[in-house]
Structure formats: structure tokens, C-alpha cells
XYZ file of C-alpha atoms in Angstrom:
558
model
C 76.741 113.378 80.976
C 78.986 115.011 83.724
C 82.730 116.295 82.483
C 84.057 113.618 85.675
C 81.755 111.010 84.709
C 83.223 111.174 81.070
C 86.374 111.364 82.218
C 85.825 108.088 84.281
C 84.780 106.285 81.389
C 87.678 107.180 79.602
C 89.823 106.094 81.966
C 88.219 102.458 82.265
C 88.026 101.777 78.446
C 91.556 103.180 77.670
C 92.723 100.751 80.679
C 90.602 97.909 79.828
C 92.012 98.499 75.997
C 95.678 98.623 77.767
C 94.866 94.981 79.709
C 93.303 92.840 76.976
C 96.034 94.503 74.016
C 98.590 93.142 76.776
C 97.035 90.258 77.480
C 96.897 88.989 74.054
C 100.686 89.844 73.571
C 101.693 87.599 76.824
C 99.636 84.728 75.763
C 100.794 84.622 72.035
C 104.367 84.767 73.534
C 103.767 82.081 75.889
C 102.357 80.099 72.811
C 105.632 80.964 70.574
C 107.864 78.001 69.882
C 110.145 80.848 68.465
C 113.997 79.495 69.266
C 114.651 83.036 69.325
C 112.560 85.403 72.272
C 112.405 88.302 74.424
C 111.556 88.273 78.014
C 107.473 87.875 78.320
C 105.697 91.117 79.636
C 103.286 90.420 81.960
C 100.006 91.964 81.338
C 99.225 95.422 82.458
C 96.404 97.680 83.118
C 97.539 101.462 82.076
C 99.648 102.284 79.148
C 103.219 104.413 80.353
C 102.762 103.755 84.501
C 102.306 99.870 83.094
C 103.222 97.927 86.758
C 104.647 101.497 88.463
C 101.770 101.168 90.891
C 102.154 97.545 91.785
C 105.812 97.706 92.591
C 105.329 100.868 94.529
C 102.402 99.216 96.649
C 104.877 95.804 97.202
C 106.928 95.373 94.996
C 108.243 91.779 97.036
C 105.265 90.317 96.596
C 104.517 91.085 93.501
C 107.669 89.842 92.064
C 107.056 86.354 94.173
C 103.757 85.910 93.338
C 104.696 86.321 89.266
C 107.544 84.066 90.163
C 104.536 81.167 92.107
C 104.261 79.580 88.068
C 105.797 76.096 86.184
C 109.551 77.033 86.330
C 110.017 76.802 82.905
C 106.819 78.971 81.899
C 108.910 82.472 81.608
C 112.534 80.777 80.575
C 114.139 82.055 83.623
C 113.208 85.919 83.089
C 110.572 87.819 82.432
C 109.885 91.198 81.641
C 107.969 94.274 83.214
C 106.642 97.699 81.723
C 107.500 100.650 84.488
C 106.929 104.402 83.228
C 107.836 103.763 79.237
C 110.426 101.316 79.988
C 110.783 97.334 79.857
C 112.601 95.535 82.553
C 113.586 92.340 82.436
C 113.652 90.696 86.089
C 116.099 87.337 86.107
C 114.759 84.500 88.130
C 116.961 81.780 87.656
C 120.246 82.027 89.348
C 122.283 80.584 86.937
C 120.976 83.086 83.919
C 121.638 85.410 86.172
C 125.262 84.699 86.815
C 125.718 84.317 82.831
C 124.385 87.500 82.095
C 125.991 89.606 84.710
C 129.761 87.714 84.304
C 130.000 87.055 80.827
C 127.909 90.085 79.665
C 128.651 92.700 82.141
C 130.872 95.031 79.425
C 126.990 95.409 77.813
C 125.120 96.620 80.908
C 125.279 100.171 82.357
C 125.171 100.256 86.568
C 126.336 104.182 87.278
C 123.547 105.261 85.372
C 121.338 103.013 87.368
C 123.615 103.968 90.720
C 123.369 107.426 89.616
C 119.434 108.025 89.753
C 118.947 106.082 92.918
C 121.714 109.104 93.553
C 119.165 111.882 93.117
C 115.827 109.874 94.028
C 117.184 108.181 97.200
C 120.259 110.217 98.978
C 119.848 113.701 97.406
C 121.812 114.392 94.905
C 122.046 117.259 92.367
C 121.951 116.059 88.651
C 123.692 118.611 87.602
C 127.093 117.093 89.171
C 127.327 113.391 87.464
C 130.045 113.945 85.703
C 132.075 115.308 89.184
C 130.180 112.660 90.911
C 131.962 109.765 88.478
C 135.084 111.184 89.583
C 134.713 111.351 93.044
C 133.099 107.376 92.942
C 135.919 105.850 91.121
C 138.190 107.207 93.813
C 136.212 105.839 96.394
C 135.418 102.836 95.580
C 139.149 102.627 95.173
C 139.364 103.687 98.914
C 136.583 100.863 99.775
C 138.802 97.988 99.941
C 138.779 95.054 102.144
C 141.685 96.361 104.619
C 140.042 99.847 104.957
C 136.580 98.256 105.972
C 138.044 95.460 107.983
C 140.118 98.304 109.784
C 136.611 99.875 110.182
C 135.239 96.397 111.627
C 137.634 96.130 113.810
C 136.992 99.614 115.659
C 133.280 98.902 115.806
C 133.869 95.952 117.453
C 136.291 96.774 120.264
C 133.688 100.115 120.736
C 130.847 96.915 121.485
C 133.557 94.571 123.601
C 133.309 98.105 125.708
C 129.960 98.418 125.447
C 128.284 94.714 125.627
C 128.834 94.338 129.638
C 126.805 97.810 129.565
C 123.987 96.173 127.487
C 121.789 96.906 130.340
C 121.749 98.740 133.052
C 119.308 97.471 135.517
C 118.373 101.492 136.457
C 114.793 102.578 136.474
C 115.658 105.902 135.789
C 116.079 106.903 132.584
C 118.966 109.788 133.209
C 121.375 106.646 134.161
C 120.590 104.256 131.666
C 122.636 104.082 128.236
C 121.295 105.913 125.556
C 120.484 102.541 123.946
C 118.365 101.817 126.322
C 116.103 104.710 126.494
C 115.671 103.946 122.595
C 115.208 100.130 123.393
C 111.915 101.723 125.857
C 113.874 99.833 128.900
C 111.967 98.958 132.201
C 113.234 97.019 134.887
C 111.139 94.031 135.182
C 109.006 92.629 138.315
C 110.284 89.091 138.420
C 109.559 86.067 140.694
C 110.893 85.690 143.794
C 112.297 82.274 142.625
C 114.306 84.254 139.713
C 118.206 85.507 141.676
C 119.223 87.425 138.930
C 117.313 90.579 137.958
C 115.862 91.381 134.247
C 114.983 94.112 131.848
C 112.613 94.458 129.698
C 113.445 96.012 126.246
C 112.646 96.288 122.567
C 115.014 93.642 121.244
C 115.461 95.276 117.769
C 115.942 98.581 119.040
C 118.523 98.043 121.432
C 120.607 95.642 119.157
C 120.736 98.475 116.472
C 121.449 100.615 118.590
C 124.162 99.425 120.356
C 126.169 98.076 117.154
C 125.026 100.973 115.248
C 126.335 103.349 117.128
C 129.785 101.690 117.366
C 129.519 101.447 113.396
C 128.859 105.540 113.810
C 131.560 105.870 115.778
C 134.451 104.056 114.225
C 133.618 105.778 111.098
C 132.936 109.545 112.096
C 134.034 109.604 115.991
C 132.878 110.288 119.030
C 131.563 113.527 118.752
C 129.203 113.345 115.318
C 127.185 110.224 117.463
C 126.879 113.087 120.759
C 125.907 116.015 118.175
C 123.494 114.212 116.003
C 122.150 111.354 118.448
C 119.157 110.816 115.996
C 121.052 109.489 113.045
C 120.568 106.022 113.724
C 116.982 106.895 113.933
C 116.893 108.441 110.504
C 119.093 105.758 108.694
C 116.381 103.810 109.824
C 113.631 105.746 108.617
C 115.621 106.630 105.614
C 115.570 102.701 104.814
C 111.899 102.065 105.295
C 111.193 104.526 102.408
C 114.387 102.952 100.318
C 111.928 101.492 97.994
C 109.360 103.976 97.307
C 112.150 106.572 96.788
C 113.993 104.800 94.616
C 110.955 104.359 92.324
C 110.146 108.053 92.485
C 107.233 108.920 94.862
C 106.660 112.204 94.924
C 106.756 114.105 98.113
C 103.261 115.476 98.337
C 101.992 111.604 98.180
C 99.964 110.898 101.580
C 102.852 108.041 102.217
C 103.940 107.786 105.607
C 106.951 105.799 104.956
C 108.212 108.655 101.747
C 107.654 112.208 104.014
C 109.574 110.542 106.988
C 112.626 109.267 104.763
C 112.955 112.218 103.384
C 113.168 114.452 106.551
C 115.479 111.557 107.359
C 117.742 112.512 104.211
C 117.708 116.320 105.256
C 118.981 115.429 108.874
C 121.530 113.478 107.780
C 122.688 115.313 104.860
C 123.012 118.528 107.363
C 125.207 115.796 109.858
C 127.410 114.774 107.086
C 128.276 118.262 105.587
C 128.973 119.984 109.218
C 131.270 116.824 110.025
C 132.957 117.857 106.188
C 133.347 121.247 107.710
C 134.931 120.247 110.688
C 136.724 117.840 109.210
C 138.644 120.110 106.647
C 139.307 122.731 109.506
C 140.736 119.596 111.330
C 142.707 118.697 108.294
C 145.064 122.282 108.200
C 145.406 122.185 111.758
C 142.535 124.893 112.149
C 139.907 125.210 114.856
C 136.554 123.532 113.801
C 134.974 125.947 115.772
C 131.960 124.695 118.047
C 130.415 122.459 118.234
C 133.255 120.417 117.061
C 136.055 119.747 119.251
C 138.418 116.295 118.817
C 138.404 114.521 115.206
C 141.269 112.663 116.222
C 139.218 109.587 116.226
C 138.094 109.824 112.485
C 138.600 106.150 110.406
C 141.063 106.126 107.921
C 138.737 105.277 105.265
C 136.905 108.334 105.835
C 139.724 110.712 106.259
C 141.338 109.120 102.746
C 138.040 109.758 100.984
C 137.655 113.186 102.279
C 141.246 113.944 100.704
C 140.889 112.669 97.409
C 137.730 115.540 97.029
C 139.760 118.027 98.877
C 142.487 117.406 96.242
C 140.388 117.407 93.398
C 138.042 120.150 94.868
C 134.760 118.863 95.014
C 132.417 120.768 97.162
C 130.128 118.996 99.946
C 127.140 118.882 97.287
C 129.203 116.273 95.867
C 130.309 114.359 98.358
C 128.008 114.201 100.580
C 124.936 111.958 98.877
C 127.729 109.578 98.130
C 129.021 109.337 101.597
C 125.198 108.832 102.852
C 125.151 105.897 100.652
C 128.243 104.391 101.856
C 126.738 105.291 105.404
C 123.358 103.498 104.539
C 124.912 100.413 102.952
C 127.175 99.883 105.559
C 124.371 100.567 108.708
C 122.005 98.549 106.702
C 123.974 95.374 105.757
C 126.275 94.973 108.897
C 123.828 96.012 111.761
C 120.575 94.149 109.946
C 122.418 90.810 109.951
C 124.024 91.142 113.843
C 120.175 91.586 115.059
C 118.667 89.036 113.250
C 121.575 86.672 114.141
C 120.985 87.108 117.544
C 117.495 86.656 117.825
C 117.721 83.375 116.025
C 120.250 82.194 118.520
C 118.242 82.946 121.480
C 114.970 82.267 120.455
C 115.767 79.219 118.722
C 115.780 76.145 121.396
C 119.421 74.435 122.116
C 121.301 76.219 119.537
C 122.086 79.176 122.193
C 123.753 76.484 124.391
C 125.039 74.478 121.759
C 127.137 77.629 120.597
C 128.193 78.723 124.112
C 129.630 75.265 124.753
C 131.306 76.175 121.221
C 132.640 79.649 122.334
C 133.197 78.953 126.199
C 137.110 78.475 126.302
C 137.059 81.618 123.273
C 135.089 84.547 124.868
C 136.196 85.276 128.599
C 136.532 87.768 131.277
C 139.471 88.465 132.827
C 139.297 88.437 136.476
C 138.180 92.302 138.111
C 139.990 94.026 140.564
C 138.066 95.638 143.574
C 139.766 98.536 144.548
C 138.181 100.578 147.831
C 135.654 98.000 147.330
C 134.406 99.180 143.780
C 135.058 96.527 140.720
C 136.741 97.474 137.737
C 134.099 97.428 134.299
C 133.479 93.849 133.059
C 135.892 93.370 129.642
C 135.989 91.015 127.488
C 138.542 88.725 126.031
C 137.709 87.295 122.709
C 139.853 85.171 119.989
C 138.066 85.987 116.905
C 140.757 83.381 115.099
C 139.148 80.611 116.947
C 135.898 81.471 116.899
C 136.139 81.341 112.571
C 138.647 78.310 113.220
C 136.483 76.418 115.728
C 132.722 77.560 115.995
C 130.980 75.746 113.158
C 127.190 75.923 114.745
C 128.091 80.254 114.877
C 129.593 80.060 111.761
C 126.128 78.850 110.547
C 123.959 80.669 111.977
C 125.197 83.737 110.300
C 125.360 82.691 107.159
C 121.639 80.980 107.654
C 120.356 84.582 109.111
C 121.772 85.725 105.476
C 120.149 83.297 103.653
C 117.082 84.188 104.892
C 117.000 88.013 105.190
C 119.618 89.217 102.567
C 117.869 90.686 99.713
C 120.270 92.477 97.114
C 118.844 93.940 93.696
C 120.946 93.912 90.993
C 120.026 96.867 88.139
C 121.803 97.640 85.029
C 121.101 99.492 81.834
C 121.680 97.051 78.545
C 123.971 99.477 75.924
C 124.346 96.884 73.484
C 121.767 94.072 72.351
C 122.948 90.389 73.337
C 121.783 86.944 73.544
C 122.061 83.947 76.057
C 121.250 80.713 74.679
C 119.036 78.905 77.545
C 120.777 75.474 77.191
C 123.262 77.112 78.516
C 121.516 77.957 82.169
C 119.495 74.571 81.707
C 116.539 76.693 82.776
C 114.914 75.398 79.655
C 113.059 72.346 79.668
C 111.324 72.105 76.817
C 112.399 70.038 73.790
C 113.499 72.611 71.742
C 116.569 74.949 72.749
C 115.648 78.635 72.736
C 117.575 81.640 73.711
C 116.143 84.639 75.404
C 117.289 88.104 73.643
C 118.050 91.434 75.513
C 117.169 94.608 73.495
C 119.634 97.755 73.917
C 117.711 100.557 76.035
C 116.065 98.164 78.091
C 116.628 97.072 82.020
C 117.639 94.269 83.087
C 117.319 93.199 87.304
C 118.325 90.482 89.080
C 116.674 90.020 93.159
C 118.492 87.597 94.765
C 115.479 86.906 96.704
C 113.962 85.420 94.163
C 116.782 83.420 92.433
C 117.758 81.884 95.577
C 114.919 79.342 95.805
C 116.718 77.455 92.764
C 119.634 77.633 93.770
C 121.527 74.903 95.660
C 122.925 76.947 98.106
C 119.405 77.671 99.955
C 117.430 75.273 101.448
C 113.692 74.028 100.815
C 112.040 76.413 103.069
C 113.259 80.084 103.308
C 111.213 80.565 106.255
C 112.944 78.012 108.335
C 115.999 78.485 110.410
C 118.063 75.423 110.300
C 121.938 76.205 110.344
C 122.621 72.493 110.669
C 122.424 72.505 107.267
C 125.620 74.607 106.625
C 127.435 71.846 108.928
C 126.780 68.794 106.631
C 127.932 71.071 103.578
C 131.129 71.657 105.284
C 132.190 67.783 104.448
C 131.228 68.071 100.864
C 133.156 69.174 98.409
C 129.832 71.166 96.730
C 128.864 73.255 100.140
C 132.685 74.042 100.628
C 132.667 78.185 100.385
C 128.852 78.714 99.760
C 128.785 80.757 103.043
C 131.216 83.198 102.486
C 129.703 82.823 99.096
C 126.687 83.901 100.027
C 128.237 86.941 102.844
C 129.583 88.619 100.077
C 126.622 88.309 97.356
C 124.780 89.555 100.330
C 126.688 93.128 99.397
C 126.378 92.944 95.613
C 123.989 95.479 95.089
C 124.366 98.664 93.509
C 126.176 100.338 96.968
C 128.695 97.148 96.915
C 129.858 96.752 101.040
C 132.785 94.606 100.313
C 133.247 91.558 102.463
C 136.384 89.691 103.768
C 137.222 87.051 106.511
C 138.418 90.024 108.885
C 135.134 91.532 108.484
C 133.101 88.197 109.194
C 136.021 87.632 112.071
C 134.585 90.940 113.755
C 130.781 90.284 113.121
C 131.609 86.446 114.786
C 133.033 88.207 117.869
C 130.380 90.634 118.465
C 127.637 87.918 118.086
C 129.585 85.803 120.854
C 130.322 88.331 123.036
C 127.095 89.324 123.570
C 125.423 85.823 123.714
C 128.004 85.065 126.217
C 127.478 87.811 128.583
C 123.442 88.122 128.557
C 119.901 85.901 128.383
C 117.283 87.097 126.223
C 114.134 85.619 127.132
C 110.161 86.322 126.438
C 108.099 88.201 129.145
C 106.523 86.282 131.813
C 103.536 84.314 129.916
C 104.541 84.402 126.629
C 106.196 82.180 124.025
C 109.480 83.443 121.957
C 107.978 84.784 118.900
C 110.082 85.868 115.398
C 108.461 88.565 113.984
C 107.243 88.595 110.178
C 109.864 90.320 107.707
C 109.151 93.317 105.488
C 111.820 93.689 102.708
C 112.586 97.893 102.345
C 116.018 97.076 100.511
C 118.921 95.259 100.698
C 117.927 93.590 103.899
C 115.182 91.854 105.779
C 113.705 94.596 108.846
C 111.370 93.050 110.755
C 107.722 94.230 111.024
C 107.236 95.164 114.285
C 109.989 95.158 117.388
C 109.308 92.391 119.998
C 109.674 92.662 123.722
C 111.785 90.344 125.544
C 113.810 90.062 129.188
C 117.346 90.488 129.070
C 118.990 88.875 132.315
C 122.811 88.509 133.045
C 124.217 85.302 133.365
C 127.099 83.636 134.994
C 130.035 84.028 133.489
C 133.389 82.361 133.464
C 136.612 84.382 134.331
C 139.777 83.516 133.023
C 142.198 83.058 136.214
């Protein structure tokens, strides 16, 4: 018999062996009326990689379609076998919220937080005891007035920018550099149609647009004009999130792992030459080219950058950390604008509905002609009134994160505990059992999947229906789920936190851009939502769409 042949059979015995051993140990669990279990391990097919290879292929779906079961088969959790290691995945919300409140002194997240370190934004392991350092003191520095500060800059960079959304040029040396991403071409329209169109790559240009205010109020200026592709990369960098973070190798024929890693490079090269210039600024020294103002830095960065200046941590330290703040920000704040926006447009009456909301809030004041040449289009917006008095907007940003936040919660158990079930009434049955957490293990909570029992979503997650938020508001029981569910929306393991400045600023961009501009589909076809594909943290969609992006009239504040 051939040495491969052999080899072959080895392979299919050992993981047929593997599959039935595993088998039998999930069904005789399942059977147990013990009042005392562990989380049931769903079968497997190879002993060590156990279910490496079906989380790395989607590991979404094949956490949702464990999940498709009786409710009360698995107790709430159940548990998974990845490279030697169990994992216990929580699927009921309110276990969930037990375990990680009133049991959070016996799980471990910087060991977690320090891995997806290495495997995801390049870190060294040899620094994790500096790194620990240099985290506490910024996540000290990440506070809700530093990033609302940082909000606020982004969005009077976009009230510059929004009347710009277009240009109407066919040449591609005039138009913005957001719309030679966005693939921009001035559309032939009817002769019926007065105002002219564009036709654009919706997702592109939105990202673009807010991301590269986002860049800008936290770096400047001139690290957007030096390293124009970093929105690109972040991008890229998030698509292979996942399969970094469980450890693909680099010689793997994956498209989506080579390109986030030459993503990483790029941007780890961006961030240490702006740490350069930056401590050059700092003592009053020339940067030297191609650096020129820094003036324009955020505060949050330039107190971070201190703090490791202080305590002298090289680049090698600080930089993975500051990609990940980079990453969570780009990927949280700019992921839930686009999607927003689509679903206002696309969805038929709420756009007017919420400019009849916003019409006496976001204005223009009247332009001056001087020698016959208007002054720039700018925009006047109250963000107080628009959280005071725009319930339908209000909604459909906290419905856009209801349906495309997806936060993972990871943590290392140190010490062996137990949570009676009774106690999360995800337990049915007619005798009360508790479900016990062994020390060494992992434990992992996707809000994804928790959400569908909780009474904060709605029945169909596909759906967009932000009426629903509106008859909450007069019950006592909706009353704060939204901002509720804005700031679980940042509880993963790179926390973004979340305040009512922040959601003030993301409010103001949304309306100042539906105000100003139609978005449309092309001549002959019907508005379509593309399909989501869950990388991370957030919802991207699967392809871009193409739509027509008109001006509209406006009305000027006399």
C-alpha cells in the first residue's frame, strides 16, 4: 500500500475515532439530569484543531447555526474545542450579564487583549509587561471628554466637507479625493430631471468622507496627505480581523489574511513616522520632511504620546496599541454613519419623515456673491435639538446598531465558579441546574447571538423598523435601551467609549448630509441593501452598491 495512501487512512480513522468519541460525550451530556454541569462540547472531527477550521471558514454562521436548537437544549452556553482549549460561548443574554458583572474579578481580558495584540496589530511578545503599562495609562486617557472632543473635530471637518460631497466634475484631477475612491461619474440623466447627478459607490464614498475627518481630527492634516491609503488599509486590515485573530498563518492561500497584513505594515510604518514627528514637534524641533505643521494633533493623542515619552517606551510599544485604538474607533464610528444612511434613504418615507424632523435644525446660512462668485455652502446645525427633538433619527441609529453591531466578548476564567441557571431563567426544565466554569478555560460572549433573546431587539434582525424605538420611548421598560445598546455596541475587547456628546456629533453628521443631498438607485433599478458579512465588531456589507447622488433644494436661514 502507498506511504500517502496509508497516511490517508490514518487520517480518516483517527478523525472518525475523534467524531463518534465526541459524539457520545455530547449526547450523554445532553441526557444528564446532573444539577451540577459544564458547558456541552459540540462534537468534533480532529483531536487538538477540534472546531479551528470551522470558525476560521465562518465562524458567524457557525455559531448561529449551533445556536438554530430548543432554547433550553444547551442551558444558555455551550462549549467549543479550538487548538487544546475549551471555550464556552454564552447565548443567553442574561447569563451573560451574570457572568461578566458579578464574576468579572474571575476572568482574565489583557491576556485575551494581549494575543489579539501580536496576532492582529503586530505586536512583539516580548514587551507585555511594558505594554500593561502603557494600556492602563491609556485607557485612562480614553475617557468620554477626550473622545467627545475628538467627535466634535470630525464633525465640523464633515459640516466643511458635506456641501463638497460631490462635485459634479468629470475629471478626476478636480474631484475630491473621496470621490475618485467612491469610482464617481457624472451621470446622463433625463431631460425631465433639472438638477444634475452622480453616480458613486455609496459605501466607499461615505467611509471615506467621515473617515477621513475621523483621520484628521485625530492625527492632522498632514498624516491623511502623506499616507492617503490608510483608510484603504484599515479597511483591508478589518476584513482579515477574524482570520488573524484566530492565527492564520501567512503562507495560507487566503486572500483576505496576505492583504490585512500588508495593511498592518502600511499602517504601522504611518503611525511610527507620525511618533517621530510628533516627538520632534513636542521639543520644539524640526520634524524634518515630510512633516511640516502638527499643530492640529487631538489632545487625546498628544496626552497618550506623553505618558510613553515620560515613561520611555519606544514606538514598538506604542504603536500596535495606537493601531487598535485607530481600528476600533474607524471601525465602530464610520461602520454605523454608512449604514445609517443607507437605511434612511433607501428606506421609503422615513428620509422625509426625518427631514420634516430636522428642517428648522440643520440650515444654511444665506451666501454672499462677491464679483459674482458665492461663498462655500456651510452648514448650521443644533446638535441639542436634534437629540432633544428628532425621535424618528434618534431611531434609526440605534436600529442600524441593532442590526449590524457585533461585539465579542473574550476572557480567560483564573478561578473556577458557578452560576446557578434559575438565576438567568434560561432553564426550563423542572429541575434547577447550574452550569460550572472550569479555571483555564474560555469563556465568550457574541452579542450577535444573545441579542435575539433579548427584549431590547426585535423579532426579525433583518428588518429595519425604527418605529419600534418610538413606542419604547413611552414605556417605562424601552426607556434607555438605545443608548443602552450604543455603548454595548463598544464593549469588546478595544472598548470605544460612548457618551451623549459623541451620539450628539454622529446625529449631526447623519442630518447634515441627508439634508443637503438625494441618494437614489440608477436609472432602472430598485434600491437594493446589500447582504452583511460580519469581519468583527461591525456589520461591512458584501459588496458596495451604486447609486445617484443629486443635490436638493435647500432652505437658507434669512
Amino acid at each position: 500500500m502507498p506511504m500517502l495512501l496509508q497516511v490517508l487512512l490514518a487520517f480518516v480513522i483517527i478523525a472518525c475515532a475523534t467524531r463518534l468519541t465526541s459524539g457520545r460525550r455530547f449526547n450523554l451530556v445532553l441526557a444528564s439530569r446532573d444539577s451540577l454541569q459544564t458547558p456541552t462540547t459540540l462534537p468534533y472531527w480532529l483531536p487538538y484543531f477540534g472546531h479551528y477550521f470551522e470558525l476560521c471558514r465562518d465562524w458567524r454562521t457557525f455559531l448561529g447555526r449551533a445556536w438554530s436548537v430548543p432554547k433550553d437544549t444547551y442551558h444558555g452556553a455551550l462549549s467549543l474545542y479550538v487548538l487544546g482549549r475549551k471555550c464556552s460561548v454564552i447565548y443567553h443574554h442574561r447569563l451573560a450579564r451574570t457572568i461578566f458583572q458579578e464574576h468579572a474579578d474571575h476572568l482574565d481580558s489583557e491576556a485575551i487583549r494581549w494575543q489579539l495584540l501580536i496576532s492582529v496589530f503586530g505586536a512583539i511578545g516580548s514587551n507585555q509587561q511594558a505594554y500593561q503599562k502603557v494600556e492602563k495609562q491609556a485607557q485612562a486617557t480614553l475617557n468620554e471628554c477626550l473622545v467627545s472632543d475628538l467627535m466634535a473635530k470630525a464633525c465640523a471637518e464633515i459640516r466643511t466637507n458635506a456641501p463638497e460631497l460631490v462635485s459634479f466634475s468629470e475629471s478626476i484631477v478636480d474631484q475630491n479625493s473621496w470621490e475618485r475612491l467612491a469610482e464617481a461619474l457624472v451621470a446622463q440623466q433625463p431631460h425631465r430631471m433639472r438638477l444634475p447627478a452622480v453616480e458613486v459607490s455609496f459605501f466607499a464614498l461615505i467611509k471615506n468622507i467621515v473617515g477621513q475627518a475621523l483621520l484628521t481630527a485625530l492625527f492632522g492634516k498632514e498624516f491623511v496627505e502623506l499616507f492617503p491609503s490608510a483608510l484603504e488599509d484599515l479597511s483591508a486590515l478589518d476584513n482579515g480581523w477574524g482570520y488573524l485573530a484566530l492565527g492564520l498563518p501567512r503562507w495560507l492561500p487566503v486572500r483576505h489574511v496576505s492583504q490585512a497584513l500588508g495593511a498592518r505594515t502600511r499602517l504601522l510604518d504611518a503611525i511610527s513616522s507620525f511618533l517621530k514627528a510628533l516627538d520632534a514637534h513636542t521639543t520644539d524641533e524640526d520634524p524634518g520632511r515630510p512633516w511640516r505643521d502638527l499643530s492640529d494633533v487631538s489632545a487625546l493623542m498628544k496626552e497618550r504620546h506623553a505618558f510613553c515619552r515620560q515613561e520611555g517606551f519606544p514606538a514598538e510599544i506604542e504603536r500596535p496599541a495606537l493601531l487598535a485604538l485607530v481600528w476600533g474607533l474607524h471601525t465602530k464610528l464610520v461602520s454605523l454613519v454608512s449604514w445609517t444612511m443607507l437605511r434612511i434613504w433607501a428606506t421609503p418615507g422615513v428620509v422625509d419623515r426625518i427631514r420634516d424632523e430636522i428642517q428648522h435644525l440643520v440650515t444654511t446660512p444665506q451666501r454672499r456673491i462677491m464679483f459674482g462668485i458665492a461663498e462655500p455652502t456651510r452648514l448650521s446645525i443644533d446638535s441639542d435639538g436634534l437629540v432633544n427633538c428628532c425621535p424618528l433619527l434618534k431611531a434609526s441609529l440605534y436600529e442600524c446598531a441593532r442590526l449590524y453591531c457585533s461585539p465579542i466578548s473574550v476572557g480567560l476564567v483564573k478561578k473556577s465558579f458557578t452560576v446557578p441557571l434559575a438565576k438567568t431563567t434560561c432553564d426550563s426544565g423542572e429541575h434547577s441546574k447550574s452550569i460550572h466554569i472550569e479555571a483555564g478555560d474560555y469563556i465568550a460572549f457574541a452579542a450577535f447571538l444573545t441579542k435575539r433573546d433579548d427584549p431590547a431587539s426585535l423579532d426579525n434582525e433583518e428588518d429595519f423598523k425604527p418605529e419600534t424605538w418610538l413606542t419604547r420611548r413611552s414605556g417605562s421598560e424601552g426607556d434607555g435601551l438605545g443608548e443602552a445598546l450604543l455603548k454595548d455596541s463598544g464593549n469588546d475587547l478595544f472598548n470605544v467609549p460612548w457618551s451623549i456628546d459623541t451620539e450628539k456629533e454622529i446625529l449631526a453628521i447623519i442630518a447634515g448630509m441627508v439634508s443637503l443631498w438625494d441618494v437614489s438607485a440608477p436609472s432602472g433599478k430598485e434600491s437594493v441593501v446589500p447582504k452583511r458579512s460580519f469581519s468583527s465588531a461591525f456589520a461591512q456589507p458584501v459588496s458596495d452598491i451604486r447609486v445617484l447622488v443629486s443635490s436638493r433644494e435647500f432652505p437658507s436661514m434669512r
